[in-house]
GROMACS .gro file of C-alpha atoms in nm:
model
  299
    1MET     CA    1  -2.276   1.283   1.796
    2GLY     CA    2  -2.039   1.385   1.518
    3ALA     CA    3  -1.662   1.349   1.491
    4LEU     CA    4  -1.359   1.529   1.638
    5PRO     CA    5  -1.035   1.603   1.449
    6VAL     CA    6  -0.737   1.408   1.578
    7GLY     CA    7  -0.511   1.706   1.515
    8TRP     CA    8  -0.721   1.922   1.744
    9LEU     CA    9  -0.711   1.654   2.015
   10ARG     CA   10  -0.333   1.638   1.981
   11LYS     CA   11  -0.306   2.013   2.039
   12VAL     CA   12  -0.546   2.046   2.333
   13LEU     CA   13  -0.439   1.723   2.509
   14PRO     CA   14  -0.060   1.727   2.454
   15GLY     CA   15   0.020   1.528   2.768
   16LEU     CA   16  -0.170   1.219   2.655
   17SER     CA   17  -0.069   0.944   2.417
   18PRO     CA   18  -0.270   0.902   2.093
   19GLY     CA   19  -0.458   0.610   2.244
   20GLU     CA   20  -0.533   0.801   2.564
   21ARG     CA   21  -0.673   1.093   2.364
   22LEU     CA   22  -0.906   0.863   2.177
   23GLU     CA   23  -1.012   0.697   2.503
   24LYS     CA   24  -1.095   1.040   2.646
   25ALA     CA   25  -1.296   1.133   2.338
   26LEU     CA   26  -1.482   0.805   2.355
   27ALA     CA   27  -1.561   0.856   2.724
   28GLY     CA   28  -1.695   1.201   2.634
   29GLY     CA   29  -1.947   1.049   2.394
   30TRP     CA   30  -1.753   1.100   2.070
   31ARG     CA   31  -1.741   0.782   1.864
   32GLU     CA   32  -1.602   0.916   1.538
   33ILE     CA   33  -1.287   1.105   1.443
   34LEU     CA   34  -1.142   1.298   1.152
   35LEU     CA   35  -0.783   1.194   1.075
   36ASP     CA   36  -0.542   1.465   0.958
   37PRO     CA   37  -0.198   1.313   0.889
   38HIS     CA   38  -0.044   1.655   0.814
   39GLY     CA   39   0.032   1.720   1.181
   40ALA     CA   40   0.147   1.369   1.273
   41SER     CA   41   0.480   1.335   1.448
   42GLY     CA   42   0.564   1.020   1.253
   43ASP     CA   43   0.428   0.710   1.080
   44ARG     CA   44   0.469   0.505   1.396
   45GLU     CA   45   0.217   0.723   1.578
   46TRP     CA   46  -0.037   0.679   1.299
   47THR     CA   47   0.016   0.307   1.265
   48GLY     CA   48  -0.054   0.259   1.636
   49MET     CA   49  -0.355   0.489   1.629
   50ILE     CA   50  -0.514   0.316   1.332
   51GLN     CA   51  -0.455  -0.023   1.494
   52TRP     CA   52  -0.632   0.106   1.808
   53ILE     CA   53  -0.923   0.230   1.598
   54ARG     CA   54  -0.961  -0.088   1.395
   55GLU     CA   55  -0.975  -0.298   1.712
   56GLY     CA   56  -1.214  -0.072   1.903
   57PRO     CA   57  -1.553   0.095   1.880
   58MET     CA   58  -1.433   0.420   1.725
   59LYS     CA   59  -1.487   0.499   1.360
   60VAL     CA   60  -1.301   0.721   1.112
   61THR     CA   61  -1.541   0.963   0.943
   62ALA     CA   62  -1.291   1.102   0.692
   63LEU     CA   63  -0.927   1.197   0.633
   64GLN     CA   64  -0.811   1.550   0.563
   65ALA     CA   65  -0.557   1.597   0.284
   66GLY     CA   66  -0.325   1.873   0.403
   67PRO     CA   67  -0.361   2.080   0.719
   68LEU     CA   68  -0.693   2.147   0.887
   69PRO     CA   69  -0.791   2.513   0.835
   70LEU     CA   70  -0.804   2.603   1.205
   71LEU     CA   71  -0.470   2.434   1.279
   72GLU     CA   72  -0.287   2.566   0.975
   73GLU     CA   73   0.015   2.771   1.075
   74SER     CA   74   0.118   2.903   0.735
   75PRO     CA   75  -0.182   2.956   0.502
   76PRO     CA   76  -0.129   2.993   0.127
   77LEU     CA   77  -0.013   3.346   0.041
   78GLY     CA   78   0.102   3.344  -0.315
   79PRO     CA   79   0.221   3.174  -0.635
   80GLY     CA   80   0.301   2.805  -0.612
   81ARG     CA   81   0.089   2.759  -0.300
   82GLU     CA   82  -0.257   2.756  -0.456
   83GLY     CA   83  -0.305   2.380  -0.413
   84PRO     CA   84  -0.448   2.157  -0.690
   85ALA     CA   85  -0.548   2.471  -0.884
   86SER     CA   86  -0.191   2.601  -0.893
   87PRO     CA   87  -0.059   2.701  -1.239
   88SER     CA   88   0.288   2.580  -1.133
   89ARG     CA   89   0.391   2.217  -1.160
   90GLU     CA   90   0.559   2.236  -0.818
   91GLY     CA   91   0.238   2.360  -0.657
   92ARG     CA   92   0.031   2.081  -0.811
   93GLU     CA   93   0.289   1.817  -0.720
   94ALA     CA   94   0.285   1.931  -0.356
   95ALA     CA   95  -0.095   1.906  -0.355
   96LEU     CA   96  -0.078   1.563  -0.516
   97GLU     CA   97   0.164   1.445  -0.247
   98GLU     CA   98  -0.073   1.559   0.029
   99ILE     CA   99  -0.369   1.382  -0.127
  100SER     CA  100  -0.171   1.065  -0.198
  101ARG     CA  101  -0.055   1.050   0.164
  102ALA     CA  102  -0.411   1.089   0.287
  103LEU     CA  103  -0.519   0.814   0.048
  104GLU     CA  104  -0.262   0.573   0.195
  105TRP     CA  105  -0.391   0.633   0.547
  106ALA     CA  106  -0.752   0.613   0.429
  107ARG     CA  107  -0.684   0.264   0.299
  108ALA     CA  108  -0.516   0.166   0.625
  109ALA     CA  109  -0.804   0.305   0.830
  110GLY     CA  110  -1.073   0.152   0.610
  111CYS     CA  111  -1.234   0.490   0.542
  112PRO     CA  112  -1.323   0.595   0.186
  113ARG     CA  113  -1.365   0.973   0.239
  114ILE     CA  114  -1.075   1.210   0.175
  115LEU     CA  115  -1.134   1.582   0.220
  116VAL     CA  116  -0.960   1.789  -0.048
  117ARG     CA  117  -0.940   2.165  -0.092
  118PRO     CA  118  -0.947   2.262  -0.462
  119GLY     CA  119  -0.715   2.552  -0.387
  120LEU     CA  120  -0.696   2.916  -0.489
  121LEU     CA  121  -0.715   3.115  -0.806
  122PRO     CA  122  -0.363   3.223  -0.922
  123VAL     CA  123  -0.317   3.499  -0.665
  124PRO     CA  124  -0.032   3.755  -0.665
  125GLU     CA  125   0.259   3.737  -0.422
  126GLY     CA  126   0.158   3.855  -0.075
  127TRP     CA  127  -0.211   3.797  -0.136
  128MET     CA  128  -0.431   3.866   0.169
  129GLY     CA  129  -0.776   3.711   0.144
  130ASP     CA  130  -0.792   3.493   0.454
  131LEU     CA  131  -1.117   3.553   0.646
  132ARG     CA  132  -1.007   3.367   0.961
  133ARG     CA  133  -0.870   3.699   1.084
  134PRO     CA  134  -0.959   4.067   1.033
  135LEU     CA  135  -0.908   4.169   0.671
  136GLU     CA  136  -0.852   4.526   0.560
  137ASP     CA  137  -0.963   4.668   0.224
  138LEU     CA  138  -1.232   4.404   0.187
  139GLU     CA  139  -1.403   4.571  -0.108
  140GLU     CA  140  -1.073   4.600  -0.293
  141ARG     CA  141  -0.997   4.233  -0.228
  142ARG     CA  142  -1.338   4.127  -0.357
  143SER     CA  143  -1.287   4.331  -0.674
  144GLN     CA  144  -0.949   4.166  -0.728
  145VAL     CA  145  -1.109   3.823  -0.690
  146GLU     CA  146  -1.381   3.898  -0.944
  147ILE     CA  147  -1.120   4.003  -1.199
  148LEU     CA  148  -0.917   3.689  -1.125
  149ARG     CA  149  -1.224   3.469  -1.157
  150GLU     CA  150  -1.323   3.617  -1.491
  151LYS     CA  151  -0.974   3.567  -1.636
  152THR     CA  152  -0.854   3.244  -1.478
  153ARG     CA  153  -1.142   3.039  -1.334
  154ASP     CA  154  -1.190   2.800  -1.626
  155GLN     CA  155  -0.821   2.719  -1.657
  156ALA     CA  156  -0.791   2.669  -1.280
  157LEU     CA  157  -1.089   2.434  -1.277
  158ASP     CA  158  -0.937   2.238  -1.562
  159ARG     CA  159  -0.613   2.191  -1.366
  160VAL     CA  160  -0.802   2.068  -1.060
  161CYS     CA  161  -1.015   1.837  -1.270
  162ARG     CA  162  -0.713   1.679  -1.440
  163LEU     CA  163  -0.531   1.627  -1.111
  164LEU     CA  164  -0.832   1.472  -0.937
  165HIS     CA  165  -0.912   1.257  -1.239
  166GLY     CA  166  -0.562   1.108  -1.227
  167ILE     CA  167  -0.590   1.040  -0.855
  168SER     CA  168  -0.937   0.887  -0.880
  169LEU     CA  169  -0.814   0.635  -1.136
  170GLN     CA  170  -0.564   0.507  -0.877
  171ALA     CA  171  -0.797   0.540  -0.579
  172GLU     CA  172  -1.055   0.271  -0.644
  173GLY     CA  173  -1.338   0.295  -0.392
  174ALA     CA  174  -1.221   0.629  -0.249
  175LEU     CA  175  -1.443   0.936  -0.237
  176LEU     CA  176  -1.264   1.266  -0.295
  177CYS     CA  177  -1.474   1.521  -0.106
  178LEU     CA  178  -1.418   1.879  -0.223
  179ARG     CA  179  -1.406   2.116   0.071
  180ASN     CA  180  -1.462   2.492   0.064
  181GLY     CA  181  -1.231   2.726   0.254
  182PHE     CA  182  -1.189   3.065   0.418
  183ASP     CA  183  -1.003   3.249   0.140
  184LEU     CA  184  -1.186   3.495  -0.085
  185ALA     CA  185  -0.979   3.367  -0.377
  186GLY     CA  186  -1.076   3.006  -0.315
  187LEU     CA  187  -1.184   2.805  -0.616
  188ASP     CA  188  -1.470   2.673  -0.407
  189ARG     CA  189  -1.786   2.870  -0.465
  190ALA     CA  190  -2.100   2.666  -0.522
  191ALA     CA  191  -2.065   2.672  -0.901
  192ASP     CA  192  -1.698   2.569  -0.883
  193LEU     CA  193  -1.760   2.267  -0.660
  194ARG     CA  194  -2.072   2.163  -0.851
  195ASP     CA  195  -1.894   2.185  -1.189
  196LEU     CA  196  -1.605   1.970  -1.063
  197ALA     CA  197  -1.838   1.711  -0.911
  198GLU     CA  198  -2.052   1.694  -1.223
  199ASP     CA  199  -1.751   1.659  -1.451
  200LEU     CA  200  -1.578   1.389  -1.246
  201GLY     CA  201  -1.893   1.203  -1.142
  202ARG     CA  202  -2.050   1.156  -0.800
  203GLU     CA  203  -1.916   0.801  -0.771
  204ARG     CA  204  -1.568   0.948  -0.735
  205VAL     CA  205  -1.613   1.307  -0.620
  206ARG     CA  206  -1.852   1.458  -0.367
  207ILE     CA  207  -1.875   1.787  -0.174
  208TRP     CA  208  -1.801   1.848   0.194
  209VAL     CA  209  -1.925   2.186   0.320
  210ASP     CA  210  -1.726   2.371   0.586
  211THR     CA  211  -2.008   2.574   0.739
  212GLY     CA  212  -1.776   2.807   0.929
  213ALA     CA  213  -1.587   2.896   0.612
  214ALA     CA  214  -1.911   2.938   0.418
  215THR     CA  215  -2.050   3.170   0.686
  216ALA     CA  216  -1.729   3.376   0.690
  217ARG     CA  217  -1.750   3.418   0.314
  218GLU     CA  218  -2.115   3.520   0.338
  219LEU     CA  219  -2.035   3.781   0.605
  220ALA     CA  220  -1.767   3.919   0.373
  221GLY     CA  221  -2.018   3.970   0.093
  222ASP     CA  222  -1.954   3.645  -0.093
  223GLU     CA  223  -2.231   3.397  -0.174
  224PRO     CA  224  -2.472   3.290   0.105
  225MET     CA  225  -2.407   2.961   0.284
  226GLY     CA  226  -2.761   2.852   0.193
  227GLU     CA  227  -2.677   2.884  -0.176
  228LEU     CA  228  -2.369   2.667  -0.133
  229LEU     CA  229  -2.564   2.401   0.059
  230GLU     CA  230  -2.845   2.397  -0.196
  231GLU     CA  231  -2.615   2.377  -0.498
  232ALA     CA  232  -2.404   2.111  -0.330
  233SER     CA  233  -2.698   1.901  -0.208
  234PRO     CA  234  -2.699   1.644  -0.494
  235PHE     CA  235  -2.332   1.574  -0.416
  236LEU     CA  236  -2.326   1.660  -0.044
  237GLU     CA  237  -2.136   1.397   0.155
  238GLY     CA  238  -2.094   1.569   0.493
  239LEU     CA  239  -2.025   1.892   0.680
  240SER     CA  240  -1.777   2.054   0.916
  241LEU     CA  241  -1.936   2.263   1.191
  242GLY     CA  242  -1.781   2.572   1.344
  243ASP     CA  243  -1.895   2.926   1.409
  244VAL     CA  244  -1.756   3.263   1.305
  245ARG     CA  245  -1.789   3.635   1.357
  246PRO     CA  246  -1.644   3.892   1.115
  247GLY     CA  247  -1.267   3.849   1.131
  248GLU     CA  248  -1.283   3.567   1.385
  249ALA     CA  249  -1.310   3.193   1.313
  250GLY     CA  250  -1.308   2.870   1.510
  251LEU     CA  251  -1.587   2.958   1.754
  252LEU     CA  252  -1.814   2.707   1.918
  253PRO     CA  253  -2.151   2.668   1.743
  254GLY     CA  254  -2.392   2.924   1.883
  255MET     CA  255  -2.127   3.186   1.959
  256GLY     CA  256  -2.130   3.352   1.617
  257ARG     CA  257  -2.335   3.393   1.303
  258LEU     CA  258  -2.370   3.031   1.190
  259ASP     CA  259  -2.729   2.938   1.099
  260LEU     CA  260  -2.737   2.602   1.276
  261HIS     CA  261  -3.106   2.544   1.197
  262LEU     CA  262  -3.030   2.568   0.825
  263VAL     CA  263  -2.735   2.333   0.864
  264ALA     CA  264  -2.953   2.080   1.046
  265ASP     CA  265  -3.188   2.063   0.747
  266TYR     CA  266  -2.903   1.946   0.524
  267LEU     CA  267  -2.765   1.696   0.773
  268LYS     CA  268  -3.088   1.501   0.757
  269ALA     CA  269  -3.125   1.354   0.410
  270PRO     CA  270  -3.414   1.117   0.322
  271GLY     CA  271  -3.345   0.786   0.490
  272PHE     CA  272  -3.008   0.873   0.647
  273ARG     CA  273  -2.805   1.137   0.827
  274ARG     CA  274  -2.494   1.289   0.680
  275PRO     CA  275  -2.176   1.279   0.890
  276TRP     CA  276  -2.035   1.594   1.048
  277VAL     CA  277  -1.717   1.703   1.220
  278LEU     CA  278  -1.686   1.967   1.492
  279GLU     CA  279  -1.397   2.200   1.404
  280VAL     CA  280  -1.318   2.476   1.653
  281GLY     CA  281  -1.010   2.675   1.744
  282LEU     CA  282  -0.752   2.582   2.004
  283SER     CA  283  -0.856   2.857   2.245
  284PHE     CA  284  -1.153   2.657   2.371
  285GLY     CA  285  -0.975   2.338   2.467
  286TRP     CA  286  -1.130   2.015   2.586
  287ASP     CA  287  -1.359   2.178   2.842
  288GLY     CA  288  -1.535   2.375   2.569
  289LEU     CA  289  -1.678   2.055   2.422
  290GLU     CA  290  -1.945   2.031   2.691
  291LEU     CA  291  -2.093   2.362   2.580
  292ALA     CA  292  -2.064   2.264   2.215
  293SER     CA  293  -2.233   1.929   2.277
  294LYS     CA  294  -2.542   2.101   2.417
  295SER     CA  295  -2.586   2.318   2.109
  296LEU     CA  296  -2.537   2.017   1.879
  297GLU     CA  297  -2.780   1.778   2.046
  298GLY     CA  298  -3.006   1.607   1.794
  299LEU     CA  299  -2.788   1.667   1.488
   0.00000   0.00000   0.00000
């Protein structure tokens, strides 16, 4: 069995304490979790949770820097909010703060993996490229992205590389796992992630594929998920699993267009299995996990 995000558990089981949520997950057969400090109500909650984890049978698969995509209430929409790729100092400093906070909790939890989104190309104010919901004028948006990529990709990659290089020097033993996202303007196509990983070195930087986001991008006419998985494979550290239909994300695996058989091939590397996290929307709740578990048996 894979891992569940703590932030998702917090949302679907609001009446339980952090420890009770983890106990329920454990009783349901889930023995690993993804920590996402962005939604925590306070350091005290996290300190107690990590203490519970370190003393029990549960394991932390990874930590998410910044909000989880399916729990994010205010996605990036314009200048200064492009993440590590941002051309503004304020945008990069905000991204650095998110990653540094995740690094602190990763050390406390004894987990080396930190999931990081490289961010967006320098999009105009009011940019609409989020594929988690229906998107109008798709062809126009794709054309805008191609123009942006041609003009700004190299500089954006350089900004991300410099920021991650600085962090990796302070984060001895940590693995910064670059994660793709749902936005058409994301600096996270296969070539982007591969170039960053190659430049920074696989001892410090790996790739974590969000299969739901990759499928959404493929359905929108972007690169196929299979191409991303293949290009990422030398650096592939793990995967997030979730299904999508055009304009709708966060579905249980098997409900949409995700090629789960293809994903399974990349989970099984020679001599070991890569970790995975189930990431679905809040509309399914705890009871939906039983259906998801059946479709994920054997992964």
